[in-house]
mmCIF file of C-alpha atoms in Angstrom:
data_model
loop_
_atom_site.group_PDB
_atom_site.id
_atom_site.type_symbol
_atom_site.label_atom_id
_atom_site.label_comp_id
_atom_site.label_asym_id
_atom_site.label_seq_id
_atom_site.Cartn_x
_atom_site.Cartn_y
_atom_site.Cartn_z
ATOM 1 C CA HIS A 18 47.422 -71.667 88.046
ATOM 2 C CA ASP A 19 46.307 -70.916 84.513
ATOM 3 C CA ALA A 20 43.019 -69.489 83.343
ATOM 4 C CA GLY A 21 41.290 -71.138 80.421
ATOM 5 C CA PHE A 22 39.750 -74.364 81.665
ATOM 6 C CA THR A 23 36.198 -75.212 80.627
ATOM 7 C CA PHE A 24 34.279 -77.604 82.878
ATOM 8 C CA ASP A 25 31.249 -79.777 82.205
ATOM 9 C CA GLU A 26 28.285 -79.975 84.600
ATOM 10 C CA ASN A 27 30.084 -82.682 86.636
ATOM 11 C CA GLY A 28 33.170 -80.537 87.226
ATOM 12 C CA ARG A 29 35.316 -82.384 84.699
ATOM 13 C CA ILE A 30 37.752 -80.377 82.638
ATOM 14 C CA VAL A 31 36.771 -80.844 79.014
ATOM 15 C CA PHE A 32 38.723 -78.150 77.212
ATOM 16 C CA TYR A 33 41.613 -75.755 77.670
ATOM 17 C CA ASP A 34 42.009 -72.442 75.882
ATOM 18 C CA ARG A 35 44.221 -69.933 77.697
ATOM 19 C CA ASP A 36 42.115 -67.039 76.374
ATOM 20 C CA ASN A 37 38.729 -68.407 77.476
ATOM 21 C CA GLY A 38 37.155 -70.456 80.233
ATOM 22 C CA THR A 39 37.239 -70.445 84.014
ATOM 23 C CA ASP A 40 40.007 -68.621 85.828
ATOM 24 C CA ILE A 41 41.265 -71.276 88.253
ATOM 25 C CA ARG A 42 42.432 -68.541 90.642
ATOM 26 C CA SER A 43 38.824 -67.435 91.087
ATOM 27 C CA LEU A 44 37.756 -70.817 92.488
ATOM 28 C CA THR A 45 37.754 -71.811 96.141
ATOM 29 C CA TYR A 46 40.008 -74.583 97.439
ATOM 30 C CA ASP A 47 37.043 -76.978 97.671
ATOM 31 C CA GLU A 48 35.948 -76.150 94.119
ATOM 32 C CA ILE A 49 39.427 -76.826 92.796
ATOM 33 C CA MET A 50 39.761 -80.089 94.714
ATOM 34 C CA ALA A 51 36.465 -81.312 93.221
ATOM 35 C CA LYS A 52 37.715 -80.899 89.634
ATOM 36 C CA GLU A 53 38.890 -83.764 87.488
ATOM 37 C CA TYR A 54 40.077 -84.165 83.930
ATOM 38 C CA ALA A 55 37.707 -85.753 81.444
ATOM 39 C CA ASP A 56 38.687 -89.084 79.900
ATOM 40 C CA ASP A 57 42.294 -88.929 78.661
ATOM 41 C CA PHE A 58 42.271 -85.123 78.486
ATOM 42 C CA GLU A 59 45.349 -84.415 76.361
ATOM 43 C CA GLY A 60 46.983 -87.651 77.504
ATOM 44 C CA LEU A 61 46.636 -87.025 81.246
ATOM 45 C CA GLY A 62 44.752 -90.267 81.729
ATOM 46 C CA HIS A 63 41.375 -91.434 82.849
ATOM 47 C CA TYR A 64 39.813 -89.488 85.738
ATOM 48 C CA ALA A 65 42.922 -87.576 86.744
ATOM 49 C CA LYS A 66 42.079 -85.464 89.793
ATOM 50 C CA VAL A 67 43.574 -82.420 91.437
ATOM 51 C CA CYS A 68 45.377 -83.125 94.719
ATOM 52 C CA ASN A 69 46.895 -80.966 97.416
ATOM 53 C CA PHE A 70 50.650 -80.496 97.719
ATOM 54 C CA ASP A 71 51.075 -82.950 100.592
ATOM 55 C CA THR A 72 49.352 -85.688 98.569
ATOM 56 C CA TYR A 73 51.416 -84.844 95.478
ATOM 57 C CA VAL A 74 54.696 -85.217 97.399
ATOM 58 C CA ARG A 75 53.496 -88.444 99.058
ATOM 59 C CA ILE A 76 52.597 -89.913 95.642
ATOM 60 C CA CYS A 77 56.009 -88.911 94.249
ATOM 61 C CA LYS A 78 57.648 -90.684 97.212
ATOM 62 C CA GLU A 79 55.535 -93.830 96.841
ATOM 63 C CA GLU A 80 56.130 -94.007 93.080
ATOM 64 C CA GLY A 81 59.859 -93.220 93.261
ATOM 65 C CA LYS A 82 59.454 -89.998 91.264
ATOM 66 C CA ILE A 83 61.214 -86.649 91.501
ATOM 67 C CA ALA A 84 58.878 -83.940 92.863
ATOM 68 C CA PHE A 85 59.026 -81.020 90.424
ATOM 69 C CA VAL A 86 57.645 -77.977 92.221
ATOM 70 C CA THR A 87 57.026 -74.604 90.591
ATOM 71 C CA LEU A 88 56.707 -71.725 93.060
ATOM 72 C CA ARG A 89 54.654 -68.769 91.815
ATOM 73 C CA GLU A 90 53.141 -67.500 95.050
ATOM 74 C CA LYS A 91 53.769 -63.850 95.840
ATOM 75 C CA ALA A 92 54.146 -64.491 99.585
ATOM 76 C CA ILE A 93 57.288 -66.486 98.870
ATOM 77 C CA GLU A 94 58.980 -65.910 102.247
ATOM 78 C CA GLU A 95 56.058 -67.708 103.901
ATOM 79 C CA LEU A 96 55.620 -70.318 101.179
ATOM 80 C CA VAL A 97 59.188 -71.630 100.843
ATOM 81 C CA PRO A 98 59.505 -72.961 104.420
ATOM 82 C CA ARG A 99 56.068 -74.599 104.140
ATOM 83 C CA VAL A 100 56.967 -76.294 100.854
ATOM 84 C CA LEU A 101 60.319 -77.473 102.202
ATOM 85 C CA ALA A 102 58.651 -78.792 105.371
ATOM 86 C CA VAL A 103 56.361 -81.029 103.300
ATOM 87 C CA LEU A 104 59.287 -82.227 101.183
ATOM 88 C CA LYS A 105 61.271 -83.011 104.348
ATOM 89 C CA LYS A 106 58.251 -84.771 105.921
ATOM 90 C CA TYR A 107 58.394 -87.353 103.116
ATOM 91 C CA CYS A 108 62.223 -87.336 102.874
ATOM 92 C CA MET A 109 61.848 -85.845 99.407
ATOM 93 C CA ASP A 110 64.064 -82.811 99.971
ATOM 94 C CA GLU A 111 66.814 -84.657 98.058
ATOM 95 C CA HIS A 112 64.405 -85.953 95.390
ATOM 96 C CA CYS A 113 62.926 -82.727 94.096
ATOM 97 C CA VAL A 114 63.527 -79.719 91.893
ATOM 98 C CA ILE A 115 62.286 -76.274 92.903
ATOM 99 C CA ASN A 116 61.387 -74.272 89.817
ATOM 100 C CA SER A 117 60.567 -70.583 89.567
ATOM 101 C CA PHE A 118 60.144 -67.710 87.156
ATOM 102 C CA THR A 119 62.030 -65.426 89.536
ATOM 103 C CA TYR A 120 65.604 -65.528 90.720
ATOM 104 C CA GLU A 121 64.492 -64.069 94.083
ATOM 105 C CA THR A 122 62.364 -67.138 94.790
ATOM 106 C CA LEU A 123 65.329 -69.420 94.185
ATOM 107 C CA GLN A 124 67.465 -67.265 96.495
ATOM 108 C CA GLU A 125 64.830 -67.802 99.185
ATOM 109 C CA VAL A 126 65.072 -71.587 98.688
ATOM 110 C CA ARG A 127 68.845 -71.337 99.095
ATOM 111 C CA LYS A 128 68.390 -69.834 102.560
ATOM 112 C CA TYR A 129 67.078 -73.253 103.627
ATOM 113 C CA SER A 130 68.974 -75.715 101.462
ATOM 114 C CA ALA A 131 72.072 -75.697 99.279
ATOM 115 C CA ALA A 132 71.389 -79.256 98.118
ATOM 116 C CA ILE A 133 68.018 -78.886 96.411
ATOM 117 C CA PRO A 134 68.347 -78.372 92.654
ATOM 118 C CA VAL A 135 66.840 -75.025 91.697
ATOM 119 C CA SER A 136 65.492 -74.286 88.254
ATOM 120 C CA PHE A 137 65.007 -70.856 86.699
ATOM 121 C CA VAL A 138 62.546 -70.439 83.836
ATOM 122 C CA GLN A 139 64.061 -68.233 81.151
ATOM 123 C CA PRO A 140 61.387 -65.775 79.905
ATOM 124 C CA LEU A 141 59.665 -66.848 76.701
ATOM 125 C CA LYS A 142 61.123 -65.477 73.476
ATOM 126 C CA GLU A 143 64.296 -64.281 75.225
ATOM 127 C CA CYS A 144 67.799 -65.349 74.363
ATOM 128 C CA LEU A 145 69.761 -66.769 77.301
ATOM 129 C CA ASP A 146 72.247 -64.187 78.484
ATOM 130 C CA ARG A 147 75.418 -64.543 80.522
ATOM 131 C CA ALA A 148 73.935 -62.649 83.488
ATOM 132 C CA ALA A 149 71.198 -65.305 83.881
ATOM 133 C CA VAL A 150 73.855 -68.029 83.840
ATOM 134 C CA ASP A 151 75.990 -66.123 86.369
ATOM 135 C CA ARG A 152 72.995 -65.840 88.728
ATOM 136 C CA MET A 153 72.507 -69.610 88.548
ATOM 137 C CA ILE A 154 76.222 -70.243 89.068
ATOM 138 C CA SER A 155 76.039 -68.159 92.256
ATOM 139 C CA LEU A 156 73.139 -70.288 93.530
ATOM 140 C CA GLY A 157 74.836 -73.608 92.800
ATOM 141 C CA ASN A 158 73.106 -76.823 91.765
ATOM 142 C CA GLY A 159 71.143 -74.905 89.146
ATOM 143 C CA ILE A 160 69.108 -75.590 86.062
ATOM 144 C CA ILE A 161 67.902 -73.107 83.445
ATOM 145 C CA CYS A 162 64.708 -74.005 81.573
ATOM 146 C CA MET A 163 64.308 -72.554 78.114
ATOM 147 C CA PHE A 164 61.151 -72.811 76.067
ATOM 148 C CA LEU A 165 61.724 -72.777 72.339
ATOM 149 C CA TYR A 166 58.092 -71.984 71.630
ATOM 150 C CA ASN A 167 55.755 -69.165 72.507
ATOM 151 C CA GLY A 168 52.463 -71.064 72.507
ATOM 152 C CA LYS A 169 51.760 -70.245 68.873
ATOM 153 C CA GLY A 170 54.918 -71.551 67.252
ATOM 154 C CA THR A 171 58.555 -72.416 67.736
ATOM 155 C CA ARG A 172 61.592 -70.179 67.913
ATOM 156 C CA PRO A 173 64.506 -72.503 67.125
ATOM 157 C CA ASP A 174 66.685 -69.412 66.633
ATOM 158 C CA LEU A 175 66.664 -68.978 70.428
ATOM 159 C CA LEU A 176 68.749 -72.092 70.793
ATOM 160 C CA GLU A 177 71.255 -70.900 68.204
ATOM 161 C CA GLU A 178 71.351 -67.365 69.643
ATOM 162 C CA SER A 179 71.894 -68.795 73.128
ATOM 163 C CA GLU A 180 74.564 -71.309 72.108
ATOM 164 C CA GLU A 181 77.571 -69.448 73.561
ATOM 165 C CA ASN A 182 75.839 -68.917 76.924
ATOM 166 C CA LEU A 183 74.564 -72.514 76.973
ATOM 167 C CA ARG A 184 78.167 -73.671 76.565
ATOM 168 C CA TYR A 185 79.214 -71.268 79.354
ATOM 169 C CA ALA A 186 76.465 -72.731 81.566
ATOM 170 C CA ARG A 187 77.625 -76.314 80.946
ATOM 171 C CA GLU A 188 81.248 -75.339 81.678
ATOM 172 C CA ASN A 189 80.073 -73.974 85.044
ATOM 173 C CA ASP A 190 77.872 -76.927 86.035
ATOM 174 C CA VAL A 191 74.566 -75.232 85.268
ATOM 175 C CA GLN A 192 72.246 -77.658 83.537
#
């Protein structure tokens, strides 16, 4: 989903810089599927390739892994049932986490399943507030992801500033 990948002549990703490189969103499906990471690109391993969602969920099932799915699509009302159908196809609807940057997306997931853990990504550089925790409490089975860095450095003060609301989250079964 991010811009900034640089590819060699064979389609292998050789470098990532979020401010430069190819915008992945400008590529066709076939172009994306042909890409692969160069040898051990930032620890991803030798010849790691892009796969479609169905294949990703199947691999998670076969390897006994939790499928961590981030939903960013704007057409979320159409996307959520399709994503959940693939998870259900592989009996992974109880072995996944649906992650999003918007509360509305997680509400859409809840229309289909109360059991799937949902994860909200707290905006970068923002202290966790009680309203965000309350939204996750209302959804049930919730997780809040906080990033203590902004891509150029850390902000450990966010953890300290958020301490009271983190405690409130734990007391109300929000991870």
